[in-house]
PDB file of N, CA and C in Angstrom:
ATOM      1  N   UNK K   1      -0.949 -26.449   7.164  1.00 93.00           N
ATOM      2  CA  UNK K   1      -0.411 -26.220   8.481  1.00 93.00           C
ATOM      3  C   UNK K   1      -1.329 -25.224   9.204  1.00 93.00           C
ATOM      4  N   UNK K   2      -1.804 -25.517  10.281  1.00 94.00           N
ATOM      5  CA  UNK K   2      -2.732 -24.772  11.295  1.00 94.00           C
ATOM      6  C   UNK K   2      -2.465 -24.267  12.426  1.00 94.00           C
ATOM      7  N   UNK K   3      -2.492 -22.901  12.859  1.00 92.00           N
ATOM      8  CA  UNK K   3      -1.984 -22.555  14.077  1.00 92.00           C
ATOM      9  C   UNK K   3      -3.181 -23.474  15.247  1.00 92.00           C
ATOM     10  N   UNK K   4      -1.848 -22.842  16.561  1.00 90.00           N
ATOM     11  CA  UNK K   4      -1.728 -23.779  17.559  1.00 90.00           C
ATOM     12  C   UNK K   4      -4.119 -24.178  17.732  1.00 90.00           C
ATOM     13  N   UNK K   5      -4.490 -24.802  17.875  1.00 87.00           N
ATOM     14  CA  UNK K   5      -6.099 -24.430  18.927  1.00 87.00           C
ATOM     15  C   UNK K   5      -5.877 -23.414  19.757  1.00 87.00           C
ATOM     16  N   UNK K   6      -5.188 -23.409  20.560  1.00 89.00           N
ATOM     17  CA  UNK K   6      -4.885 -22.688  21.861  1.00 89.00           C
ATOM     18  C   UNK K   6      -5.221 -21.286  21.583  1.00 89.00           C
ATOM     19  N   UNK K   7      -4.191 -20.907  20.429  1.00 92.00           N
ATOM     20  CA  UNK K   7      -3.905 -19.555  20.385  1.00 92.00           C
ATOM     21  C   UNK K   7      -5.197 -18.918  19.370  1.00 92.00           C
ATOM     22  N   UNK K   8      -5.337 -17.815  20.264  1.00 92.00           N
ATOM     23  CA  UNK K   8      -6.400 -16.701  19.916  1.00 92.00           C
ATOM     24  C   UNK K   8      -6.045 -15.976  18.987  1.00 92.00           C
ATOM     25  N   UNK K   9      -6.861 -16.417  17.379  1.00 94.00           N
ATOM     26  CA  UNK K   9      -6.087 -15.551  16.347  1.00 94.00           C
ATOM     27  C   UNK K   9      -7.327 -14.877  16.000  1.00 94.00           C
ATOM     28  N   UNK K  10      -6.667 -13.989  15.838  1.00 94.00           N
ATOM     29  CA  UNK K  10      -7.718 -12.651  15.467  1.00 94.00           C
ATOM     30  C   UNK K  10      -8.092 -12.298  13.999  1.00 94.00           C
ATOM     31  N   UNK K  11      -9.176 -12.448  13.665  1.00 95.00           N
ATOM     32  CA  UNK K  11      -9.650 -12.524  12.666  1.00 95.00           C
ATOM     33  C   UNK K  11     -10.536 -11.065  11.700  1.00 95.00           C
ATOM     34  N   UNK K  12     -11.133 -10.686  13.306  1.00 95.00           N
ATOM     35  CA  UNK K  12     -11.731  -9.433  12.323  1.00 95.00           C
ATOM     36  C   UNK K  12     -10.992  -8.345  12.131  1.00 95.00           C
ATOM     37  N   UNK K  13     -11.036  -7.488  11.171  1.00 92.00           N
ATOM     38  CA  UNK K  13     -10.032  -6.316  10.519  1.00 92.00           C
ATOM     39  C   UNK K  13      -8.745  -7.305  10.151  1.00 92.00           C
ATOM     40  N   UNK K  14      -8.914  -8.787   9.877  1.00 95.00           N
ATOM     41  CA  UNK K  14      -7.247  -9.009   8.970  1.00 95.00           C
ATOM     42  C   UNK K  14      -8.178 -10.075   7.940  1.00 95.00           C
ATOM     43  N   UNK K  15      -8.993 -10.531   8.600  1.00 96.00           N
ATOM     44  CA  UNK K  15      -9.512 -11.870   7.153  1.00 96.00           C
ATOM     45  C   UNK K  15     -10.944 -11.450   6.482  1.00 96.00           C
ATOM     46  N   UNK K  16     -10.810 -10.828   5.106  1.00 95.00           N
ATOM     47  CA  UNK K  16     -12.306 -10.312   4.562  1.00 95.00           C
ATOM     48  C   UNK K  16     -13.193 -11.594   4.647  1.00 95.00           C
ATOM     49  N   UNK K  17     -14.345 -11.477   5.001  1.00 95.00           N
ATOM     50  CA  UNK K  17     -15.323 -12.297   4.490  1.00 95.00           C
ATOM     51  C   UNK K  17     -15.228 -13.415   3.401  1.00 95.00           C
ATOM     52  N   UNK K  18     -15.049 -13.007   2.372  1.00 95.00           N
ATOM     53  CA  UNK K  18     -14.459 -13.555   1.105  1.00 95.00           C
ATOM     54  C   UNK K  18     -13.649 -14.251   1.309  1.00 95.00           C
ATOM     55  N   UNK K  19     -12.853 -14.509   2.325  1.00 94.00           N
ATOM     56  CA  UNK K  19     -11.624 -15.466   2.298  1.00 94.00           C
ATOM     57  C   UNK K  19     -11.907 -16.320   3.493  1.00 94.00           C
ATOM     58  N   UNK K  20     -12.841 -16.218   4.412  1.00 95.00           N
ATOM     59  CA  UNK K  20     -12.777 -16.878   5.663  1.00 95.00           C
ATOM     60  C   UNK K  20     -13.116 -18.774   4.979  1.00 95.00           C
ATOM     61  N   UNK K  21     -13.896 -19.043   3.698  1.00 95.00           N
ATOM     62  CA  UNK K  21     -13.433 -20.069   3.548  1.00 95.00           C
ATOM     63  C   UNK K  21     -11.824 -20.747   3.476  1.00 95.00           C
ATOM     64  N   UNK K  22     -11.349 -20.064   2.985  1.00 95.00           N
ATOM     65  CA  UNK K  22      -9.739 -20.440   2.820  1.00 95.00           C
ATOM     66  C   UNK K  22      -9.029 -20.243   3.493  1.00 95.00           C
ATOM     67  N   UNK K  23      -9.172 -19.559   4.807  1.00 96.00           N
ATOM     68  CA  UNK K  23      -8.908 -19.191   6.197  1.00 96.00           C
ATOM     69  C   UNK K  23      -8.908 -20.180   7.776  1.00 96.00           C
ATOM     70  N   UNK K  24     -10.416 -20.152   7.587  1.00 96.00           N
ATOM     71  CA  UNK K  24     -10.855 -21.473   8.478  1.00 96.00           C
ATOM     72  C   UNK K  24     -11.162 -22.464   7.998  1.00 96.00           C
ATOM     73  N   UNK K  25     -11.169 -23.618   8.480  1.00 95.00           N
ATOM     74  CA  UNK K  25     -11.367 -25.084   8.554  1.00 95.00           C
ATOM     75  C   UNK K  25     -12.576 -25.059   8.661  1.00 95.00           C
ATOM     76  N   UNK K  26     -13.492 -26.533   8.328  1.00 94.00           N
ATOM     77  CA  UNK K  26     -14.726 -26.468   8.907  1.00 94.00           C
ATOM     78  C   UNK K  26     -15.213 -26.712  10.019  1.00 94.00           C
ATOM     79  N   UNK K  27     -13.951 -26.950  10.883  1.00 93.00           N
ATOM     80  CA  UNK K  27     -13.591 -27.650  12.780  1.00 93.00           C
ATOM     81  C   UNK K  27     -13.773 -26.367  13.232  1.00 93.00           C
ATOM     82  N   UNK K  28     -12.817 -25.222  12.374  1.00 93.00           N
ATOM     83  CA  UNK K  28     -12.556 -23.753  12.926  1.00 93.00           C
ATOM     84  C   UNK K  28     -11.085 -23.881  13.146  1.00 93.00           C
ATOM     85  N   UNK K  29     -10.707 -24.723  12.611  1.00 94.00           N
ATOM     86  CA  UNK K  29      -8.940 -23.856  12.590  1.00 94.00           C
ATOM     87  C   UNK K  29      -8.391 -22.895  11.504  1.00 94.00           C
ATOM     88  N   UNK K  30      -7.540 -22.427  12.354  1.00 96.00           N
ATOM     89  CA  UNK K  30      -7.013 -21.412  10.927  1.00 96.00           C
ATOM     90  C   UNK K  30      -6.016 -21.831  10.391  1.00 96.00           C
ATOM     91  N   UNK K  31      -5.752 -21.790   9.039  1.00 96.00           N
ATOM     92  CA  UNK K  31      -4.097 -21.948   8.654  1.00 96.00           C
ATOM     93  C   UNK K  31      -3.622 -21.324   8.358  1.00 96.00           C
ATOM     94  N   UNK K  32      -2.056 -21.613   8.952  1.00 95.00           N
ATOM     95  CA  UNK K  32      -1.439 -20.406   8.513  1.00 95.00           C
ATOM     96  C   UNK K  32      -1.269 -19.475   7.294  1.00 95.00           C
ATOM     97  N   UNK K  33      -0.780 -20.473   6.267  1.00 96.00           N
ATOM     98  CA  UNK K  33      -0.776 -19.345   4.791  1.00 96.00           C
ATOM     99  C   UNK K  33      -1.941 -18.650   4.134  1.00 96.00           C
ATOM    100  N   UNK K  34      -2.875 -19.408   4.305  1.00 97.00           N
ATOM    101  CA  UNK K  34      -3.537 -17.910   3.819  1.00 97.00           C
ATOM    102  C   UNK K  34      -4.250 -16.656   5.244  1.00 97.00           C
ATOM    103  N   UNK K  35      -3.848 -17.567   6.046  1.00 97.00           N
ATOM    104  CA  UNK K  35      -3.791 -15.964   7.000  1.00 97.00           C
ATOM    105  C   UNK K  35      -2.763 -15.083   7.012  1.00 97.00           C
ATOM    106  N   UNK K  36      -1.601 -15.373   6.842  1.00 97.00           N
ATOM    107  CA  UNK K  36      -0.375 -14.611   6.890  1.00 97.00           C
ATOM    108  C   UNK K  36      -0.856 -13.932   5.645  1.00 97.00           C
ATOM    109  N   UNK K  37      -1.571 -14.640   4.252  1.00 97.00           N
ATOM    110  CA  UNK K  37      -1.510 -13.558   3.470  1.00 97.00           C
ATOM    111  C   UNK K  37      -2.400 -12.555   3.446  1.00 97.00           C
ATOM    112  N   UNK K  38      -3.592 -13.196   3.993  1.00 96.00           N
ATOM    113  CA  UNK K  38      -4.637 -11.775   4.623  1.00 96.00           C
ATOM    114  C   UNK K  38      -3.869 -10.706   5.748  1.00 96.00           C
ATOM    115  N   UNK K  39      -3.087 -11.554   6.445  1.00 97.00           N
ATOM    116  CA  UNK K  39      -2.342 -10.121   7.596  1.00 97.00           C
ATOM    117  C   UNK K  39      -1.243  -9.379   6.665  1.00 97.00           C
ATOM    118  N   UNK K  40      -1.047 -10.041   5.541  1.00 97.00           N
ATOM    119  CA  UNK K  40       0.007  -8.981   4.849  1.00 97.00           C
ATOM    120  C   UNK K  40      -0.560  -7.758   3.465  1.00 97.00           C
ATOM    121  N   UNK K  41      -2.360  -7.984   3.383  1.00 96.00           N
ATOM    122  CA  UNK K  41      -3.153  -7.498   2.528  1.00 96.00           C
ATOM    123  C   UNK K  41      -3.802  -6.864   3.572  1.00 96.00           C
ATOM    124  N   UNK K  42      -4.013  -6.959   4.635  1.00 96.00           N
ATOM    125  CA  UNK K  42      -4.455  -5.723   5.391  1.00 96.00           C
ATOM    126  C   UNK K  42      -2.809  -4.823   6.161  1.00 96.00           C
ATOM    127  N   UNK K  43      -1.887  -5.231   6.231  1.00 94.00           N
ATOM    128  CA  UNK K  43      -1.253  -3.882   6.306  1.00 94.00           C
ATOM    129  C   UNK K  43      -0.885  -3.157   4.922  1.00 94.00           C
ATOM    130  N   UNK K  44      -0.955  -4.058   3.812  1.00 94.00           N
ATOM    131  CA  UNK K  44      -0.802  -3.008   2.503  1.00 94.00           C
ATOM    132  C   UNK K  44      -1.968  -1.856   2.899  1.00 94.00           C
ATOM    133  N   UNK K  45      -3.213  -2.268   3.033  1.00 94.00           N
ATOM    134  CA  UNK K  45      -4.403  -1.244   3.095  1.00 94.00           C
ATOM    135  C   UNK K  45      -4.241  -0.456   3.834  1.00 94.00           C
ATOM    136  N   UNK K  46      -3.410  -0.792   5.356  1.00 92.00           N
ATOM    137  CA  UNK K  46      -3.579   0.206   6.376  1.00 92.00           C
ATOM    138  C   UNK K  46      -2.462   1.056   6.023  1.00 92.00           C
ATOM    139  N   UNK K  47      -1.247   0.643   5.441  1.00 91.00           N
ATOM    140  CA  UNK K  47      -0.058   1.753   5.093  1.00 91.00           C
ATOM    141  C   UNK K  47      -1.105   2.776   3.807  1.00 91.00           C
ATOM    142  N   UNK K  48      -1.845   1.976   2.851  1.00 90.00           N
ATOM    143  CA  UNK K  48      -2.490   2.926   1.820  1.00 90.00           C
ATOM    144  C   UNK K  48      -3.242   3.794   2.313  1.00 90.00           C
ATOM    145  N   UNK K  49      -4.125   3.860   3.756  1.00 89.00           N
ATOM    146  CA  UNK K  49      -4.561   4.456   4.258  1.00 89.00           C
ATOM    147  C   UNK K  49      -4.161   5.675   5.161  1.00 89.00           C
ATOM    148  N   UNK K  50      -2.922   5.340   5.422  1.00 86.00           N
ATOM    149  CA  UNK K  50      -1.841   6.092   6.450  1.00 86.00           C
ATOM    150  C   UNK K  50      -2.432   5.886   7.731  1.00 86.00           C
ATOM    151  N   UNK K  51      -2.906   4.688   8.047  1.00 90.00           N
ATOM    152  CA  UNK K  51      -3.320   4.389   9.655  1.00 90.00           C
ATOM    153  C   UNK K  51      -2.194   3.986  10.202  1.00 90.00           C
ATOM    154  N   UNK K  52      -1.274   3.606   9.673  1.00 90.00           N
ATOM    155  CA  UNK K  52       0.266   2.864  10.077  1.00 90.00           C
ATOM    156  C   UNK K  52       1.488   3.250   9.256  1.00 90.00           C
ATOM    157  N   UNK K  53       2.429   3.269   9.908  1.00 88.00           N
ATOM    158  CA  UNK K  53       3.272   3.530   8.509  1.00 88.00           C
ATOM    159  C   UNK K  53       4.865   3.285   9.507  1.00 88.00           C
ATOM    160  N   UNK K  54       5.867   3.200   8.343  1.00 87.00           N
ATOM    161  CA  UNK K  54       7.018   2.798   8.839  1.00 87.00           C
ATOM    162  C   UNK K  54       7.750   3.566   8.768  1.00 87.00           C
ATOM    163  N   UNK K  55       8.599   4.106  10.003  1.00 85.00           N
ATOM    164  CA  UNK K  55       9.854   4.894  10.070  1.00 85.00           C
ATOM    165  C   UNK K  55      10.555   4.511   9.238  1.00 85.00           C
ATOM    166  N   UNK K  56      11.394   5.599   8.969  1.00 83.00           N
ATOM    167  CA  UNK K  56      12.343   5.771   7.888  1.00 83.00           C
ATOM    168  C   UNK K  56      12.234   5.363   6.521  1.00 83.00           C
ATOM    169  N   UNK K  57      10.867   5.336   6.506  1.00 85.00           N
ATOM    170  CA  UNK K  57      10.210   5.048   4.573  1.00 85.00           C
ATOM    171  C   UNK K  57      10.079   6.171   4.130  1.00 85.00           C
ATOM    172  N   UNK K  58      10.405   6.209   2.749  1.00 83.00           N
ATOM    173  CA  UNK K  58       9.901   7.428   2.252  1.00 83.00           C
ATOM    174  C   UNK K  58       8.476   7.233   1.876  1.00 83.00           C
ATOM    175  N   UNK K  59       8.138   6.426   1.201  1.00 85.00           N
ATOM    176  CA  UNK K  59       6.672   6.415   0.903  1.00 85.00           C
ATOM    177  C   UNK K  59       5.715   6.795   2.494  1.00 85.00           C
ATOM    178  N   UNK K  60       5.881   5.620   2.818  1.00 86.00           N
ATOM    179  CA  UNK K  60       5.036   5.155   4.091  1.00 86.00           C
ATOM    180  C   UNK K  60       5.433   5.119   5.224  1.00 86.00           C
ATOM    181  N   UNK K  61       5.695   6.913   5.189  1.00 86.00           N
ATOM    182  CA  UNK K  61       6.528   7.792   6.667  1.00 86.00           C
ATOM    183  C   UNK K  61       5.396   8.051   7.290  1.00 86.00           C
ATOM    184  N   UNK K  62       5.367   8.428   8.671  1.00 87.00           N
ATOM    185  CA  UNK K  62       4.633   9.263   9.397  1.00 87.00           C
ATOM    186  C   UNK K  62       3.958  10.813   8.456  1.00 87.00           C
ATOM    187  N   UNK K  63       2.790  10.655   8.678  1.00 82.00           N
ATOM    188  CA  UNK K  63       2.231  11.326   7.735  1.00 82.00           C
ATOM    189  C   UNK K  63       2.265  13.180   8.450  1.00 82.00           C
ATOM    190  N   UNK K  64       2.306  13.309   9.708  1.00 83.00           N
ATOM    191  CA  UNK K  64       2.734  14.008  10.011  1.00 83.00           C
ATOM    192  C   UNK K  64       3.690  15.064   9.994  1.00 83.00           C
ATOM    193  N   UNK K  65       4.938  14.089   9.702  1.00 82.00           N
ATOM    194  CA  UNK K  65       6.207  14.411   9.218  1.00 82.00           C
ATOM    195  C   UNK K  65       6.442  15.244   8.062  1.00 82.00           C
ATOM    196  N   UNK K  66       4.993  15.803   6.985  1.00 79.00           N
ATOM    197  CA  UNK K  66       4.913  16.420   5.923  1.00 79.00           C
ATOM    198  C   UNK K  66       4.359  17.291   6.436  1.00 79.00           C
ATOM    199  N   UNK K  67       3.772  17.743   7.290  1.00 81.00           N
ATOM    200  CA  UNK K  67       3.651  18.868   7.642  1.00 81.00           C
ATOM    201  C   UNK K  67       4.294  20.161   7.963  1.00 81.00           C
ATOM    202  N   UNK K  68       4.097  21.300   7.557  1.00 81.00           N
ATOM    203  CA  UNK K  68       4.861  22.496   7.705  1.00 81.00           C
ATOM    204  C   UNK K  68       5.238  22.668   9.503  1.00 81.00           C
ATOM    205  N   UNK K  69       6.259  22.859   9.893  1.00 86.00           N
ATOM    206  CA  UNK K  69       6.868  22.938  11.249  1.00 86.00           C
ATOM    207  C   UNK K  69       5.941  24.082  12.039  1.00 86.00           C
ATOM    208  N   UNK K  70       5.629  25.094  11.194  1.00 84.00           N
ATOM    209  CA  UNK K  70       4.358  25.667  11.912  1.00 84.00           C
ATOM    210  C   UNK K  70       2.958  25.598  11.954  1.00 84.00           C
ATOM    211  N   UNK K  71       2.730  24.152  11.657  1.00 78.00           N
ATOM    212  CA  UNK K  71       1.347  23.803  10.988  1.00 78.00           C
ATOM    213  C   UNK K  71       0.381  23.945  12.459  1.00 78.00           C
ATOM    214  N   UNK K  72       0.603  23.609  13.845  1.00 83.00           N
ATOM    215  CA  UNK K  72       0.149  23.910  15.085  1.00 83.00           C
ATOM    216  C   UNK K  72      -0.626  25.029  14.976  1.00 83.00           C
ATOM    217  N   UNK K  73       0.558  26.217  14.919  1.00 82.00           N
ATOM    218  CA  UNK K  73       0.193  27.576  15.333  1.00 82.00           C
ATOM    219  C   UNK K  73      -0.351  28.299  14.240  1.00 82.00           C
ATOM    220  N   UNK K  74      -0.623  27.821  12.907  1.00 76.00           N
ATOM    221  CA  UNK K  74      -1.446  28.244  11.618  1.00 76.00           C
ATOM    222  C   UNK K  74      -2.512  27.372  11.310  1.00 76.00           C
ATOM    223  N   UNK K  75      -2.619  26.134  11.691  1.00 73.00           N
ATOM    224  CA  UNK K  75      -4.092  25.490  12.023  1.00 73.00           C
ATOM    225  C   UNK K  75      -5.147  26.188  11.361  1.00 73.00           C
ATOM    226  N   UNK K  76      -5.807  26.881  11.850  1.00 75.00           N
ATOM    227  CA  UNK K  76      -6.947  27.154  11.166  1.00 75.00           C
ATOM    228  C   UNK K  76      -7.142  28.272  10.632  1.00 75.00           C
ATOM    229  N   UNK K  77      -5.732  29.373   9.994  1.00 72.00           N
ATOM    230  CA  UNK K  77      -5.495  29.628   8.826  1.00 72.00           C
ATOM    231  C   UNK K  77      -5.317  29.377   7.619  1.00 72.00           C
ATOM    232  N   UNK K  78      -4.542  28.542   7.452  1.00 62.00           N
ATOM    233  CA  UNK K  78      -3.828  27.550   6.429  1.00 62.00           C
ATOM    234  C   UNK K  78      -5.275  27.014   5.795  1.00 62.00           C
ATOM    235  N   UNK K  79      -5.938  26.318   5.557  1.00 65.00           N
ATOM    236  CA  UNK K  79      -7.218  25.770   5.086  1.00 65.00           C
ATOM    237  C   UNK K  79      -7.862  27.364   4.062  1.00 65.00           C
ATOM    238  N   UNK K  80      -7.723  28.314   4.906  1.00 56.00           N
ATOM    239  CA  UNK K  80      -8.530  29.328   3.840  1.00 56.00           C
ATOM    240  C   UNK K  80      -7.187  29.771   2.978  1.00 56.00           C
ATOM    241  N   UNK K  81      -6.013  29.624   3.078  1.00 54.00           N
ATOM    242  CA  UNK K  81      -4.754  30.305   2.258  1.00 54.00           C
ATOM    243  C   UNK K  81      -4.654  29.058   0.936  1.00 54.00           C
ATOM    244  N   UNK K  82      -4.858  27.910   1.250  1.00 52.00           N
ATOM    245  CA  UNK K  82      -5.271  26.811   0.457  1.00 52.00           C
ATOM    246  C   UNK K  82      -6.201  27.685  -0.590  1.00 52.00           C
ATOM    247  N   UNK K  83      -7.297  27.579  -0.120  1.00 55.00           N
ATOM    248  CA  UNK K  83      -8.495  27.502  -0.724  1.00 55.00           C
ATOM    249  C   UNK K  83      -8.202  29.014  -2.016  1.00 55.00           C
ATOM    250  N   UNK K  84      -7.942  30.017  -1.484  1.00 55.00           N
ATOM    251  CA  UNK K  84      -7.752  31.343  -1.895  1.00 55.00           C
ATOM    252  C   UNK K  84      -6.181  30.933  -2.921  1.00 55.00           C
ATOM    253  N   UNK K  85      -5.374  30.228  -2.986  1.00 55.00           N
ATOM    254  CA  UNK K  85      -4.427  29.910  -3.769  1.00 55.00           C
ATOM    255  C   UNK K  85      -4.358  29.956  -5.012  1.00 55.00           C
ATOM    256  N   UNK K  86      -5.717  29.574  -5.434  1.00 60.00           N
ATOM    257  CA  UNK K  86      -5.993  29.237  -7.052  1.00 60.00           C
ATOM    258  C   UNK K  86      -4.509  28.434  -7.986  1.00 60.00           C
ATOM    259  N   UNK K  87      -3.702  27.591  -6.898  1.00 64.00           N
ATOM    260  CA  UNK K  87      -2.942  26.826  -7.397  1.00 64.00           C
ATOM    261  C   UNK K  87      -2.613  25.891  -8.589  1.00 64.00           C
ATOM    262  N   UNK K  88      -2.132  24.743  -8.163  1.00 67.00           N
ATOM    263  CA  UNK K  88      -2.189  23.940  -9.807  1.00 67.00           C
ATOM    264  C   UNK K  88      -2.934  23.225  -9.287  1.00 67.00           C
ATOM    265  N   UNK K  89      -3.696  22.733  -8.241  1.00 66.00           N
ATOM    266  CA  UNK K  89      -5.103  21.982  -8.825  1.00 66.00           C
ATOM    267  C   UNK K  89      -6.329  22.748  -9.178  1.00 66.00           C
ATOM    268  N   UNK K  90      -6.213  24.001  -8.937  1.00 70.00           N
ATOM    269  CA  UNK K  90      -7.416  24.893  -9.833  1.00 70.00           C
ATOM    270  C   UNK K  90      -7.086  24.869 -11.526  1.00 70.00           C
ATOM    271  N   UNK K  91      -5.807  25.248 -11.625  1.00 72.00           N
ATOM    272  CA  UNK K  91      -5.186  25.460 -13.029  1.00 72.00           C
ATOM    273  C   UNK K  91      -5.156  23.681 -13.862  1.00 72.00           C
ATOM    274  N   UNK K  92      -5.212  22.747 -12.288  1.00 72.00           N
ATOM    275  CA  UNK K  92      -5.910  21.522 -13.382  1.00 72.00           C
ATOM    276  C   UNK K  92      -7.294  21.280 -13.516  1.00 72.00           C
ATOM    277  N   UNK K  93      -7.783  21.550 -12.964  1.00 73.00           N
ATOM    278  CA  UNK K  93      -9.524  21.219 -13.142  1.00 73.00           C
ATOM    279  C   UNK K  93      -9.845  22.270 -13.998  1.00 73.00           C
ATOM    280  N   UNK K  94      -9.177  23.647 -14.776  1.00 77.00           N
ATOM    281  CA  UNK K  94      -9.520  24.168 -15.699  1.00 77.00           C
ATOM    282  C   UNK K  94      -8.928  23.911 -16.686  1.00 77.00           C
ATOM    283  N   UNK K  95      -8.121  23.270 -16.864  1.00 77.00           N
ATOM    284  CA  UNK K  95      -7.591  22.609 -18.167  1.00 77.00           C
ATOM    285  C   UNK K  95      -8.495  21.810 -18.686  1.00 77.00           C
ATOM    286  N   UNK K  96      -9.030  20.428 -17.504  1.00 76.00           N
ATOM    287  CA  UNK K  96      -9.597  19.485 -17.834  1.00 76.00           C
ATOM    288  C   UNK K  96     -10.560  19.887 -18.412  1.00 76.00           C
ATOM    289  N   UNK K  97     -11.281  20.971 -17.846  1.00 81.00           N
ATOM    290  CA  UNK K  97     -12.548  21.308 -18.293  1.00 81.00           C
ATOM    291  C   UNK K  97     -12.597  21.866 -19.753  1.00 81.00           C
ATOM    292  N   UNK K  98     -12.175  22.869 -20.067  1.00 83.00           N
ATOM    293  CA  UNK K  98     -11.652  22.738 -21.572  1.00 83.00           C
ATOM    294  C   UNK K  98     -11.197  21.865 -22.281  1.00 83.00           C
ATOM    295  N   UNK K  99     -10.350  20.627 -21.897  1.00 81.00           N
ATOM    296  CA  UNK K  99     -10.554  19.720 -22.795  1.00 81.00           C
ATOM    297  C   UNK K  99     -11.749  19.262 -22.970  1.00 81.00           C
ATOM    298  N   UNK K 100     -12.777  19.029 -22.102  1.00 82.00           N
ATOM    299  CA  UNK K 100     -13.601  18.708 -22.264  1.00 82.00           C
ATOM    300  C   UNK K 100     -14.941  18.965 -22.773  1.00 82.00           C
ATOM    301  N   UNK K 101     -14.819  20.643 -22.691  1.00 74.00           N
ATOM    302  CA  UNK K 101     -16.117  20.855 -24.240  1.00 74.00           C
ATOM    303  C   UNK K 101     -16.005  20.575 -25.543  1.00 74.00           C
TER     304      UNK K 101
END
Protein backbone atom coordinates (compact mmCIF):
# COMPACT_ATOMS: atom_id res chain seq x y z
CA UNK A 1 0.00 0.00 0.00
CA UNK A 2 1.46 3.45 -1.16
CA UNK A 3 0.72 6.83 -0.06
CA UNK A 4 -1.32 9.17 -2.08
CA UNK A 5 1.51 10.62 -5.44
CA UNK A 6 0.12 13.83 -4.50
CA UNK A 7 1.17 13.99 -1.06
CA UNK A 8 4.60 15.36 -0.09
CA UNK A 9 6.17 12.84 2.22
CA UNK A 10 9.06 13.76 3.85
CA UNK A 11 11.77 11.70 3.89
CA UNK A 12 14.91 13.24 5.23
CA UNK A 13 15.48 13.01 9.16
CA UNK A 14 12.64 9.96 9.18
CA UNK A 15 14.01 7.29 6.42
CA UNK A 16 17.94 6.24 7.00
CA UNK A 17 19.64 5.61 3.87
CA UNK A 18 19.68 1.96 4.59
CA UNK A 19 16.09 1.63 4.26
CA UNK A 20 15.18 3.97 1.36
CA UNK A 21 15.19 0.66 -0.67
CA UNK A 22 12.26 -0.66 1.32
CA UNK A 23 10.82 2.73 1.52
CA UNK A 24 10.62 3.82 -2.08
CA UNK A 25 9.51 2.15 -5.13
CA UNK A 26 11.57 2.23 -8.14
CA UNK A 27 8.68 4.80 -9.79
CA UNK A 28 9.39 6.72 -6.32
CA UNK A 29 6.49 5.88 -4.31
CA UNK A 30 6.54 5.41 -0.81
CA UNK A 31 4.76 2.79 1.18
CA UNK A 32 3.26 3.07 3.85
CA UNK A 33 4.56 0.32 6.33
CA UNK A 34 7.81 0.59 6.27
CA UNK A 35 7.63 4.32 6.48
CA UNK A 36 5.41 4.43 9.41
CA UNK A 37 8.08 2.18 10.80
CA UNK A 38 10.97 4.49 10.04
CA UNK A 39 8.64 7.54 11.49
CA UNK A 40 8.21 5.44 14.61
CA UNK A 41 12.32 4.63 14.84
CA UNK A 42 13.05 8.15 14.47
CA UNK A 43 10.82 9.40 17.29
CA UNK A 44 12.25 6.52 19.55
CA UNK A 45 15.74 8.41 18.71
CA UNK A 46 14.43 11.83 19.10
CA UNK A 47 12.64 11.01 22.65
CA UNK A 48 16.38 9.13 23.38
CA UNK A 49 17.81 12.27 22.55
CA UNK A 50 15.41 14.58 24.49
CA UNK A 51 14.72 16.68 21.26
CA UNK A 52 10.96 15.78 21.90
CA UNK A 53 9.34 14.36 24.60
CA UNK A 54 5.81 13.75 25.97
CA UNK A 55 3.88 15.46 28.67
CA UNK A 56 3.01 13.68 31.47
CA UNK A 57 5.72 10.78 30.93
CA UNK A 58 7.84 10.03 33.39
CA UNK A 59 10.60 8.82 31.34
CA UNK A 60 10.22 11.14 28.37
CA UNK A 61 9.12 14.45 30.27
CA UNK A 62 10.27 17.79 29.39
CA UNK A 63 13.74 17.73 30.23
CA UNK A 64 13.58 20.94 31.74
CA UNK A 65 11.18 19.98 34.22
CA UNK A 66 14.33 18.35 36.21
CA UNK A 67 15.74 21.22 36.77
CA UNK A 68 16.23 22.91 40.17
CA UNK A 69 13.42 25.88 40.34
CA UNK A 70 16.38 28.16 40.81
CA UNK A 71 18.44 26.86 38.08
CA UNK A 72 17.93 30.58 36.05
CA UNK A 73 19.33 32.62 38.78
CA UNK A 74 22.37 30.00 39.71
CA UNK A 75 23.25 29.34 36.03
CA UNK A 76 26.63 29.84 36.04
CA UNK A 77 27.34 28.87 39.55
CA UNK A 78 26.01 25.55 39.72
CA UNK A 79 28.57 23.98 37.00
CA UNK A 80 31.61 24.87 39.43
CA UNK A 81 29.49 23.48 42.79
CA UNK A 82 29.14 20.27 40.50
CA UNK A 83 32.54 20.05 39.68
CA UNK A 84 33.97 20.87 43.42
CA UNK A 85 31.33 18.09 44.81
CA UNK A 86 33.59 15.16 44.61
CA UNK A 87 30.19 13.24 44.56
CA UNK A 88 29.27 9.63 43.63
CA UNK A 89 30.50 9.90 40.21
CA UNK A 90 34.00 10.81 41.52
CA UNK A 91 33.60 8.05 44.30
CA UNK A 92 32.69 5.88 41.04
CA UNK A 93 35.46 6.44 38.75
CA UNK A 94 37.65 5.72 41.90
CA UNK A 95 36.34 2.57 42.65
CA UNK A 96 36.57 1.57 39.06
CA UNK A 97 39.95 2.50 39.00
CA UNK A 98 41.04 0.28 41.74
CA UNK A 99 39.33 -2.42 40.48
CA UNK A 100 41.23 -2.05 37.86
CA UNK A 101 44.95 -2.32 38.82
Amino acid sequence: MFFDEAEKIPLAGVVREEWRKAVVDERGRVERNPYELCVLVALRDALRRREIWAPGANRWQNPEDDLPPDFEDNRDVLPVVVRRSGGPVDALVTRVRRQCR
